[in-house]
Amino acid sequence: MGHPSTDTRFSGSIPELYERYLVPLIFQPYAADLAARTAALPAREVLEIAAGTGVVTRELAARLAADVAIVATDLNPPMLEHATRIGTSRPVEWRPADAQQLPFADATFDAVVCQFGVMFFPDKARAFAEARRVLRPGGVLLFNVWDRIEDNVFADTVTTALAGVFPDDPPRFLARTPHGYCDQAAIARDLQAGGFTQPPRFDTVTAISRADHPRIPAIAYCEGTPLRNEIEARDAARLTQATDAAQAALARRFGSGAIEGKIQAHVVAAHA
């Protein structure tokens, strides 16, 4: 299924809001998990693709041995610029790059890492083929994807709330893209099409998302992701109304003070 161009546009204030709200809300625990898995590999050269604002990059820099080289890439200049401004605890090479056309020689890396990025690739098999190309024999592609939206309750609640704001054309970005690539058989087929002949390993990891107030996930999703592009495409003047509706729905379901809810993702390891 094709994605609208707005699904991959992380620009304007989105990078800042993404880092401020979404990273602690849902990304940080999975970044720590992915970095720990990478640190357990015998890797000397690590490539990160779709690095976003650098949450995994920072974890890799902190956890990997000092002599392990890290190259972090992203297709979106605003996200990469925000990541470089935040920085890392030790030197990292930052490069703009399309995961479907990586600017690296064959067999350059021991591991390719991607946190919640493959769902955005228009041609996933091609991106996997590029990861396979730049991996050395025996290297590992390690990535995670969100599970279905029903198992990620804040995102599900926001999506349902926005259907009430725009009943004739509900914004479906969260269900369509971040939570739209969770079928393990489909992922395995795309990996095989990309040249990974060994069956991938899947680990389902459940965590708890916490926020001090329901306003936080409302802003995080409605204003800090490309869902904002969908809302503004319908009526830019109603962004605040949409965020308010999301907050109200979260408060009804989880409470008006500090709230918490289930998040769930699959971690995938594919060996070259």
PDB file of C-alpha atoms in Angstrom:
ATOM      1  CA  MET A   1       0.000   0.000   0.000  1.00  0.00           C
ATOM      2  CA  GLY A   2       1.427   3.384  -0.956  1.00  0.00           C
ATOM      3  CA  HIS A   3       1.822   6.161   1.564  1.00  0.00           C
ATOM      4  CA  PRO A   4       0.956   9.818   1.006  1.00  0.00           C
ATOM      5  CA  SER A   5       4.002  12.062   0.686  1.00  0.00           C
ATOM      6  CA  THR A   6       2.983  13.752   3.949  1.00  0.00           C
ATOM      7  CA  ASP A   7       3.726  10.504   5.838  1.00  0.00           C
ATOM      8  CA  THR A   8       7.478  11.042   5.460  1.00  0.00           C
ATOM      9  CA  ARG A   9       7.656  14.820   5.908  1.00  0.00           C
ATOM     10  CA  PHE A  10       9.278  15.651   9.249  1.00  0.00           C
ATOM     11  CA  SER A  11       9.751  19.405   8.975  1.00  0.00           C
ATOM     12  CA  GLY A  12       8.866  22.714  10.620  1.00  0.00           C
ATOM     13  CA  SER A  13       8.464  22.276  14.381  1.00  0.00           C
ATOM     14  CA  ILE A  14       7.945  18.487  14.116  1.00  0.00           C
ATOM     15  CA  PRO A  15      11.590  17.497  14.889  1.00  0.00           C
ATOM     16  CA  GLU A  16      11.661  19.577  18.077  1.00  0.00           C
ATOM     17  CA  LEU A  17       8.283  18.319  19.308  1.00  0.00           C
ATOM     18  CA  TYR A  18       9.191  14.763  18.293  1.00  0.00           C
ATOM     19  CA  GLU A  19      12.346  14.888  20.417  1.00  0.00           C
ATOM     20  CA  ARG A  20      10.708  16.684  23.345  1.00  0.00           C
ATOM     21  CA  TYR A  21       7.569  14.574  23.626  1.00  0.00           C
ATOM     22  CA  LEU A  22       7.719  11.346  21.620  1.00  0.00           C
ATOM     23  CA  VAL A  23      11.240  10.255  22.525  1.00  0.00           C
ATOM     24  CA  PRO A  24      10.567   9.938  26.268  1.00  0.00           C
ATOM     25  CA  LEU A  25       6.977   8.812  25.687  1.00  0.00           C
ATOM     26  CA  ILE A  26       7.574   5.817  23.418  1.00  0.00           C
ATOM     27  CA  PHE A  27      11.032   5.700  21.822  1.00  0.00           C
ATOM     28  CA  GLN A  28      13.520   5.742  24.693  1.00  0.00           C
ATOM     29  CA  PRO A  29      12.916   2.221  26.077  1.00  0.00           C
ATOM     30  CA  TYR A  30      13.154   0.656  22.639  1.00  0.00           C
ATOM     31  CA  ALA A  31      16.284   2.674  21.834  1.00  0.00           C
ATOM     32  CA  ALA A  32      17.956   1.259  24.946  1.00  0.00           C
ATOM     33  CA  ASP A  33      16.837  -2.247  23.968  1.00  0.00           C
ATOM     34  CA  LEU A  34      18.130  -1.933  20.403  1.00  0.00           C
ATOM     35  CA  ALA A  35      21.466  -0.474  21.513  1.00  0.00           C
ATOM     36  CA  ALA A  36      21.932  -3.272  24.053  1.00  0.00           C
ATOM     37  CA  ARG A  37      21.300  -5.874  21.354  1.00  0.00           C
ATOM     38  CA  THR A  38      23.803  -4.126  19.080  1.00  0.00           C
ATOM     39  CA  ALA A  39      26.400  -3.996  21.871  1.00  0.00           C
ATOM     40  CA  ALA A  40      26.137  -7.787  22.210  1.00  0.00           C
ATOM     41  CA  LEU A  41      27.244  -8.246  18.577  1.00  0.00           C
ATOM     42  CA  PRO A  42      30.887  -8.590  17.498  1.00  0.00           C
ATOM     43  CA  ALA A  43      30.630  -5.388  15.468  1.00  0.00           C
ATOM     44  CA  ARG A  44      33.426  -2.927  14.695  1.00  0.00           C
ATOM     45  CA  GLU A  45      31.569  -0.791  12.123  1.00  0.00           C
ATOM     46  CA  VAL A  46      27.904   0.084  12.743  1.00  0.00           C
ATOM     47  CA  LEU A  47      25.535   1.907  10.409  1.00  0.00           C
ATOM     48  CA  GLU A  48      22.289   3.427  11.628  1.00  0.00           C
ATOM     49  CA  ILE A  49      19.645   4.248   9.032  1.00  0.00           C
ATOM     50  CA  ALA A  50      16.602   6.506   9.578  1.00  0.00           C
ATOM     51  CA  ALA A  51      18.248   7.865  12.724  1.00  0.00           C
ATOM     52  CA  GLY A  52      15.652  10.601  13.246  1.00  0.00           C
ATOM     53  CA  THR A  53      16.589  12.932  16.075  1.00  0.00           C
ATOM     54  CA  GLY A  54      19.269  10.516  17.269  1.00  0.00           C
ATOM     55  CA  VAL A  55      17.744   8.691  20.238  1.00  0.00           C
ATOM     56  CA  VAL A  56      19.302   5.370  19.201  1.00  0.00           C
ATOM     57  CA  THR A  57      22.494   7.093  18.066  1.00  0.00           C
ATOM     58  CA  ARG A  58      22.996   8.503  21.549  1.00  0.00           C
ATOM     59  CA  GLU A  59      22.407   5.084  23.092  1.00  0.00           C
ATOM     60  CA  LEU A  60      24.844   3.445  20.671  1.00  0.00           C
ATOM     61  CA  ALA A  61      27.486   6.067  21.420  1.00  0.00           C
ATOM     62  CA  ALA A  62      27.096   5.437  25.144  1.00  0.00           C
ATOM     63  CA  ARG A  63      26.966   1.638  25.024  1.00  0.00           C
ATOM     64  CA  LEU A  64      29.342   0.572  22.252  1.00  0.00           C
ATOM     65  CA  ALA A  65      33.072   0.322  22.842  1.00  0.00           C
ATOM     66  CA  ALA A  66      34.994   3.486  22.029  1.00  0.00           C
ATOM     67  CA  ASP A  67      36.740   1.846  19.077  1.00  0.00           C
ATOM     68  CA  VAL A  68      33.464   0.852  17.369  1.00  0.00           C
ATOM     69  CA  ALA A  69      32.792   3.277  14.512  1.00  0.00           C
ATOM     70  CA  ILE A  70      29.227   4.610  14.245  1.00  0.00           C
ATOM     71  CA  VAL A  71      27.743   6.191  11.128  1.00  0.00           C
ATOM     72  CA  ALA A  72      24.236   7.650  11.571  1.00  0.00           C
ATOM     73  CA  THR A  73      22.082   8.583   8.576  1.00  0.00           C
ATOM     74  CA  ASP A  74      18.635   9.957   7.832  1.00  0.00           C
ATOM     75  CA  LEU A  75      16.771  11.054   4.717  1.00  0.00           C
ATOM     76  CA  ASN A  76      15.189  14.119   6.376  1.00  0.00           C
ATOM     77  CA  PRO A  77      17.657  17.019   6.814  1.00  0.00           C
ATOM     78  CA  PRO A  78      15.583  18.717   9.581  1.00  0.00           C
ATOM     79  CA  MET A  79      15.653  15.542  11.697  1.00  0.00           C
ATOM     80  CA  LEU A  80      19.382  14.979  11.139  1.00  0.00           C
ATOM     81  CA  GLU A  81      20.145  18.628  11.891  1.00  0.00           C
ATOM     82  CA  HIS A  82      18.258  18.356  15.176  1.00  0.00           C
ATOM     83  CA  ALA A  83      20.144  15.165  16.041  1.00  0.00           C
ATOM     84  CA  THR A  84      23.521  16.772  15.383  1.00  0.00           C
ATOM     85  CA  ARG A  85      22.601  19.793  17.524  1.00  0.00           C
ATOM     86  CA  ILE A  86      21.834  17.498  20.460  1.00  0.00           C
ATOM     87  CA  GLY A  87      25.052  15.574  19.829  1.00  0.00           C
ATOM     88  CA  THR A  88      26.445  12.378  21.315  1.00  0.00           C
ATOM     89  CA  SER A  89      28.804  11.408  24.118  1.00  0.00           C
ATOM     90  CA  ARG A  90      31.552  10.581  21.608  1.00  0.00           C
ATOM     91  CA  PRO A  91      32.202  11.263  17.925  1.00  0.00           C
ATOM     92  CA  VAL A  92      29.699   9.893  15.420  1.00  0.00           C
ATOM     93  CA  GLU A  93      29.734  10.390  11.661  1.00  0.00           C
ATOM     94  CA  TRP A  94      26.457  11.972  10.557  1.00  0.00           C
ATOM     95  CA  ARG A  95      25.451  11.529   6.910  1.00  0.00           C
ATOM     96  CA  PRO A  96      22.306  12.382   4.945  1.00  0.00           C
ATOM     97  CA  ALA A  97      21.298   9.212   3.127  1.00  0.00           C
ATOM     98  CA  ASP A  98      18.345   7.425   1.573  1.00  0.00           C
ATOM     99  CA  ALA A  99      18.053   3.914   3.015  1.00  0.00           C
ATOM    100  CA  GLN A 100      17.000   2.736  -0.449  1.00  0.00           C
ATOM    101  CA  GLN A 101      20.225   4.035  -2.025  1.00  0.00           C
ATOM    102  CA  LEU A 102      22.986   3.997   0.560  1.00  0.00           C
ATOM    103  CA  PRO A 103      26.203   5.900  -0.301  1.00  0.00           C
ATOM    104  CA  PHE A 104      28.517   3.183   1.006  1.00  0.00           C
ATOM    105  CA  ALA A 105      30.588   0.446  -0.586  1.00  0.00           C
ATOM    106  CA  ASP A 106      29.632  -3.217  -0.438  1.00  0.00           C
ATOM    107  CA  ALA A 107      30.508  -5.142   2.740  1.00  0.00           C
ATOM    108  CA  THR A 108      31.387  -2.038   4.794  1.00  0.00           C
ATOM    109  CA  PHE A 109      29.522  -2.683   8.071  1.00  0.00           C
ATOM    110  CA  ASP A 110      29.132  -5.452  10.626  1.00  0.00           C
ATOM    111  CA  ALA A 111      25.695  -4.252  11.723  1.00  0.00           C
ATOM    112  CA  VAL A 112      22.939  -2.080  10.279  1.00  0.00           C
ATOM    113  CA  VAL A 113      20.507  -0.720  12.872  1.00  0.00           C
ATOM    114  CA  CYS A 114      17.145   0.973  12.345  1.00  0.00           C
ATOM    115  CA  GLN A 115      14.648   2.101  14.981  1.00  0.00           C
ATOM    116  CA  PHE A 116      11.048   2.427  13.772  1.00  0.00           C
ATOM    117  CA  GLY A 117      12.113   3.528  10.306  1.00  0.00           C
ATOM    118  CA  VAL A 118      11.409   0.670   7.912  1.00  0.00           C
ATOM    119  CA  MET A 119       7.656   1.356   8.011  1.00  0.00           C
ATOM    120  CA  PHE A 120       8.367   4.629   6.160  1.00  0.00           C
ATOM    121  CA  PHE A 121      10.399   3.103   3.318  1.00  0.00           C
ATOM    122  CA  PRO A 122       8.356   3.157   0.080  1.00  0.00           C
ATOM    123  CA  ASP A 123      10.134   0.022  -1.216  1.00  0.00           C
ATOM    124  CA  LYS A 124      11.015  -2.067   1.808  1.00  0.00           C
ATOM    125  CA  ALA A 125      12.589  -4.946  -0.132  1.00  0.00           C
ATOM    126  CA  ARG A 126      14.892  -2.465  -1.871  1.00  0.00           C
ATOM    127  CA  ALA A 127      15.910  -0.928   1.455  1.00  0.00           C
ATOM    128  CA  PHE A 128      16.586  -4.388   2.862  1.00  0.00           C
ATOM    129  CA  ALA A 129      18.653  -5.196  -0.234  1.00  0.00           C
ATOM    130  CA  GLU A 130      20.740  -2.078   0.376  1.00  0.00           C
ATOM    131  CA  ALA A 131      21.273  -3.069   4.002  1.00  0.00           C
ATOM    132  CA  ARG A 132      22.266  -6.554   2.852  1.00  0.00           C
ATOM    133  CA  ARG A 133      24.691  -5.078   0.296  1.00  0.00           C
ATOM    134  CA  VAL A 134      26.587  -2.942   2.795  1.00  0.00           C
ATOM    135  CA  LEU A 135      26.760  -5.719   5.404  1.00  0.00           C
ATOM    136  CA  ARG A 136      29.802  -7.920   5.654  1.00  0.00           C
ATOM    137  CA  PRO A 137      29.240 -11.706   5.528  1.00  0.00           C
ATOM    138  CA  GLY A 138      27.746 -12.734   8.851  1.00  0.00           C
ATOM    139  CA  GLY A 139      26.645  -9.187   9.615  1.00  0.00           C
ATOM    140  CA  VAL A 140      23.258  -8.388  11.131  1.00  0.00           C
ATOM    141  CA  LEU A 141      20.390  -6.105  10.197  1.00  0.00           C
ATOM    142  CA  LEU A 142      18.677  -5.218  13.469  1.00  0.00           C
ATOM    143  CA  PHE A 143      15.472  -3.181  13.478  1.00  0.00           C
ATOM    144  CA  ASN A 144      12.173  -2.736  15.251  1.00  0.00           C
ATOM    145  CA  VAL A 145       8.637  -2.010  14.096  1.00  0.00           C
ATOM    146  CA  TRP A 146       5.544  -1.106  16.044  1.00  0.00           C
ATOM    147  CA  ASP A 147       2.957  -3.828  16.556  1.00  0.00           C
ATOM    148  CA  ARG A 148      -0.668  -3.245  15.565  1.00  0.00           C
ATOM    149  CA  ILE A 149      -2.202  -0.015  16.770  1.00  0.00           C
ATOM    150  CA  GLU A 150      -4.637  -1.800  19.097  1.00  0.00           C
ATOM    151  CA  ASP A 151      -1.617  -2.907  21.168  1.00  0.00           C
ATOM    152  CA  ASN A 152      -0.357   0.687  21.417  1.00  0.00           C
ATOM    153  CA  VAL A 153      -3.166   2.269  23.329  1.00  0.00           C
ATOM    154  CA  PHE A 154      -2.282   5.969  23.302  1.00  0.00           C
ATOM    155  CA  ALA A 155      -1.894   5.967  19.509  1.00  0.00           C
ATOM    156  CA  ASP A 156      -5.136   4.008  19.144  1.00  0.00           C
ATOM    157  CA  THR A 157      -7.023   6.449  21.355  1.00  0.00           C
ATOM    158  CA  VAL A 158      -5.720   9.469  19.444  1.00  0.00           C
ATOM    159  CA  THR A 159      -6.659   7.920  16.093  1.00  0.00           C
ATOM    160  CA  THR A 160     -10.198   7.195  17.286  1.00  0.00           C
ATOM    161  CA  ALA A 161     -10.557  10.721  18.684  1.00  0.00           C
ATOM    162  CA  LEU A 162      -9.528  12.345  15.409  1.00  0.00           C
ATOM    163  CA  ALA A 163     -12.138  10.326  13.542  1.00  0.00           C
ATOM    164  CA  GLY A 164     -14.662  12.309  15.579  1.00  0.00           C
ATOM    165  CA  VAL A 165     -13.094  15.614  14.563  1.00  0.00           C
ATOM    166  CA  PHE A 166     -12.920  14.741  10.858  1.00  0.00           C
ATOM    167  CA  PRO A 167     -15.687  12.130  10.389  1.00  0.00           C
ATOM    168  CA  ASP A 168     -15.807  12.496   6.598  1.00  0.00           C
ATOM    169  CA  ASP A 169     -12.064  11.942   6.136  1.00  0.00           C
ATOM    170  CA  PRO A 170     -10.421  10.619   9.312  1.00  0.00           C
ATOM    171  CA  PRO A 171      -6.627  11.052   9.550  1.00  0.00           C
ATOM    172  CA  ARG A 172      -5.193   7.528   9.519  1.00  0.00           C
ATOM    173  CA  PHE A 173      -1.443   8.188   9.536  1.00  0.00           C
ATOM    174  CA  LEU A 174      -0.750   6.350  12.805  1.00  0.00           C
ATOM    175  CA  ALA A 175      -2.630   3.202  11.809  1.00  0.00           C
ATOM    176  CA  ARG A 176      -1.465   3.321   8.196  1.00  0.00           C
ATOM    177  CA  THR A 177       2.266   3.907   8.583  1.00  0.00           C
ATOM    178  CA  PRO A 178       3.861   3.589  12.053  1.00  0.00           C
ATOM    179  CA  HIS A 179       1.542   0.691  12.958  1.00  0.00           C
ATOM    180  CA  GLY A 180       0.956  -0.571   9.433  1.00  0.00           C
ATOM    181  CA  TYR A 181       3.934  -2.908   9.041  1.00  0.00           C
ATOM    182  CA  CYS A 182       3.563  -5.425  11.860  1.00  0.00           C
ATOM    183  CA  ASP A 183       2.768  -8.644   9.987  1.00  0.00           C
ATOM    184  CA  GLN A 184       5.731 -10.929  10.617  1.00  0.00           C
ATOM    185  CA  ALA A 185       5.136 -13.046   7.506  1.00  0.00           C
ATOM    186  CA  ALA A 186       5.133  -9.925   5.310  1.00  0.00           C
ATOM    187  CA  ILE A 187       8.341  -8.674   6.925  1.00  0.00           C
ATOM    188  CA  ALA A 188       9.997 -12.066   6.395  1.00  0.00           C
ATOM    189  CA  ARG A 189       8.962 -12.047   2.721  1.00  0.00           C
ATOM    190  CA  ASP A 190      10.387  -8.550   2.202  1.00  0.00           C
ATOM    191  CA  LEU A 191      13.650  -9.564   3.878  1.00  0.00           C
ATOM    192  CA  GLN A 192      13.902 -12.611   1.628  1.00  0.00           C
ATOM    193  CA  ALA A 193      13.222 -10.435  -1.413  1.00  0.00           C
ATOM    194  CA  GLY A 194      16.046  -8.186  -0.193  1.00  0.00           C
ATOM    195  CA  GLY A 195      18.521 -11.070  -0.179  1.00  0.00           C
ATOM    196  CA  PHE A 196      18.367 -12.280   3.419  1.00  0.00           C
ATOM    197  CA  THR A 197      18.148 -16.041   2.955  1.00  0.00           C
ATOM    198  CA  GLN A 198      18.133 -17.045   6.628  1.00  0.00           C
ATOM    199  CA  PRO A 199      14.794 -16.782   8.463  1.00  0.00           C
ATOM    200  CA  PRO A 200      14.708 -13.645  10.627  1.00  0.00           C
ATOM    201  CA  ARG A 201      14.313 -13.735  14.378  1.00  0.00           C
ATOM    202  CA  PHE A 202      11.347 -11.877  15.887  1.00  0.00           C
ATOM    203  CA  ASP A 203      11.107 -10.797  19.512  1.00  0.00           C
ATOM    204  CA  THR A 204       7.959  -9.032  20.688  1.00  0.00           C
ATOM    205  CA  VAL A 205       8.783  -6.446  23.333  1.00  0.00           C
ATOM    206  CA  THR A 206       6.074  -4.855  25.478  1.00  0.00           C
ATOM    207  CA  ALA A 207       6.665  -1.723  27.545  1.00  0.00           C
ATOM    208  CA  ILE A 208       4.700   0.955  29.366  1.00  0.00           C
ATOM    209  CA  SER A 209       4.324   4.481  28.039  1.00  0.00           C
ATOM    210  CA  ARG A 210       4.001   7.115  30.766  1.00  0.00           C
ATOM    211  CA  ALA A 211       3.092  10.786  30.731  1.00  0.00           C
ATOM    212  CA  ASP A 212       2.531  13.338  33.482  1.00  0.00           C
ATOM    213  CA  HIS A 213      -0.647  14.572  31.786  1.00  0.00           C
ATOM    214  CA  PRO A 214      -2.823  13.468  28.828  1.00  0.00           C
ATOM    215  CA  ARG A 215      -1.879  16.691  27.043  1.00  0.00           C
ATOM    216  CA  ILE A 216       1.620  15.292  26.474  1.00  0.00           C
ATOM    217  CA  PRO A 217       0.699  12.327  24.217  1.00  0.00           C
ATOM    218  CA  ALA A 218      -1.936  14.502  22.527  1.00  0.00           C
ATOM    219  CA  ILE A 219       0.725  17.022  21.497  1.00  0.00           C
ATOM    220  CA  ALA A 220       3.254  14.263  20.776  1.00  0.00           C
ATOM    221  CA  TYR A 221       1.076  12.512  18.214  1.00  0.00           C
ATOM    222  CA  CYS A 222      -0.958  15.386  16.772  1.00  0.00           C
ATOM    223  CA  GLU A 223       1.835  17.943  16.491  1.00  0.00           C
ATOM    224  CA  GLY A 224       5.108  15.982  16.706  1.00  0.00           C
ATOM    225  CA  THR A 225       4.544  13.440  13.917  1.00  0.00           C
ATOM    226  CA  PRO A 226       3.429  13.598  10.262  1.00  0.00           C
ATOM    227  CA  LEU A 227      -0.102  13.158  11.610  1.00  0.00           C
ATOM    228  CA  ARG A 228       0.112  16.938  11.903  1.00  0.00           C
ATOM    229  CA  ASN A 229       0.493  17.164   8.119  1.00  0.00           C
ATOM    230  CA  GLU A 230      -2.717  15.168   7.675  1.00  0.00           C
ATOM    231  CA  ILE A 231      -4.629  17.341  10.138  1.00  0.00           C
ATOM    232  CA  GLU A 232      -3.418  20.587   8.576  1.00  0.00           C
ATOM    233  CA  ALA A 233      -4.164  19.299   5.071  1.00  0.00           C
ATOM    234  CA  ARG A 234      -7.805  18.992   6.138  1.00  0.00           C
ATOM    235  CA  ASP A 235      -7.964  22.332   7.999  1.00  0.00           C
ATOM    236  CA  ALA A 236      -4.829  24.007   9.360  1.00  0.00           C
ATOM    237  CA  ALA A 237      -6.954  26.144  11.672  1.00  0.00           C
ATOM    238  CA  ARG A 238      -8.207  23.022  13.487  1.00  0.00           C
ATOM    239  CA  LEU A 239      -4.866  21.660  14.723  1.00  0.00           C
ATOM    240  CA  THR A 240      -5.498  22.902  18.255  1.00  0.00           C
ATOM    241  CA  GLN A 241      -9.033  21.516  18.169  1.00  0.00           C
ATOM    242  CA  ALA A 242      -7.674  18.128  17.087  1.00  0.00           C
ATOM    243  CA  THR A 243      -5.074  18.146  19.852  1.00  0.00           C
ATOM    244  CA  ASP A 244      -7.752  19.126  22.386  1.00  0.00           C
ATOM    245  CA  ALA A 245      -9.973  16.257  21.211  1.00  0.00           C
ATOM    246  CA  ALA A 246      -7.100  13.801  21.544  1.00  0.00           C
ATOM    247  CA  GLN A 247      -6.348  15.067  25.054  1.00  0.00           C
ATOM    248  CA  ALA A 248      -9.986  14.726  26.091  1.00  0.00           C
ATOM    249  CA  ALA A 249     -10.182  11.162  24.765  1.00  0.00           C
ATOM    250  CA  LEU A 250      -6.957  10.190  26.551  1.00  0.00           C
ATOM    251  CA  ALA A 251      -8.250  11.730  29.784  1.00  0.00           C
ATOM    252  CA  ARG A 252     -11.543   9.839  29.530  1.00  0.00           C
ATOM    253  CA  ARG A 253      -9.754   6.523  28.992  1.00  0.00           C
ATOM    254  CA  PHE A 254      -6.713   6.859  31.245  1.00  0.00           C
ATOM    255  CA  GLY A 255      -7.407   9.691  33.682  1.00  0.00           C
ATOM    256  CA  SER A 256      -6.744  13.419  33.895  1.00  0.00           C
ATOM    257  CA  GLY A 257      -3.472  13.269  35.836  1.00  0.00           C
ATOM    258  CA  ALA A 258      -0.418  11.094  35.240  1.00  0.00           C
ATOM    259  CA  ILE A 259      -1.321   8.342  32.787  1.00  0.00           C
ATOM    260  CA  GLU A 260       0.231   5.156  31.459  1.00  0.00           C
ATOM    261  CA  GLY A 261      -0.562   2.676  28.705  1.00  0.00           C
ATOM    262  CA  LYS A 262       0.759  -0.330  26.852  1.00  0.00           C
ATOM    263  CA  ILE A 263       3.133  -0.044  23.915  1.00  0.00           C
ATOM    264  CA  GLN A 264       4.360  -3.024  21.908  1.00  0.00           C
ATOM    265  CA  ALA A 265       6.839  -3.614  19.118  1.00  0.00           C
ATOM    266  CA  HIS A 266       8.634  -6.390  17.244  1.00  0.00           C
ATOM    267  CA  VAL A 267      12.428  -6.491  17.182  1.00  0.00           C
ATOM    268  CA  VAL A 268      13.787  -8.186  14.070  1.00  0.00           C
ATOM    269  CA  ALA A 269      17.264  -9.619  13.501  1.00  0.00           C
ATOM    270  CA  ALA A 270      18.282 -10.756   9.994  1.00  0.00           C
ATOM    271  CA  HIS A 271      21.717 -12.246   9.317  1.00  0.00           C
ATOM    272  CA  ALA A 272      23.571 -11.690   6.075  1.00  0.00           C
TER     273      ALA A 272
END
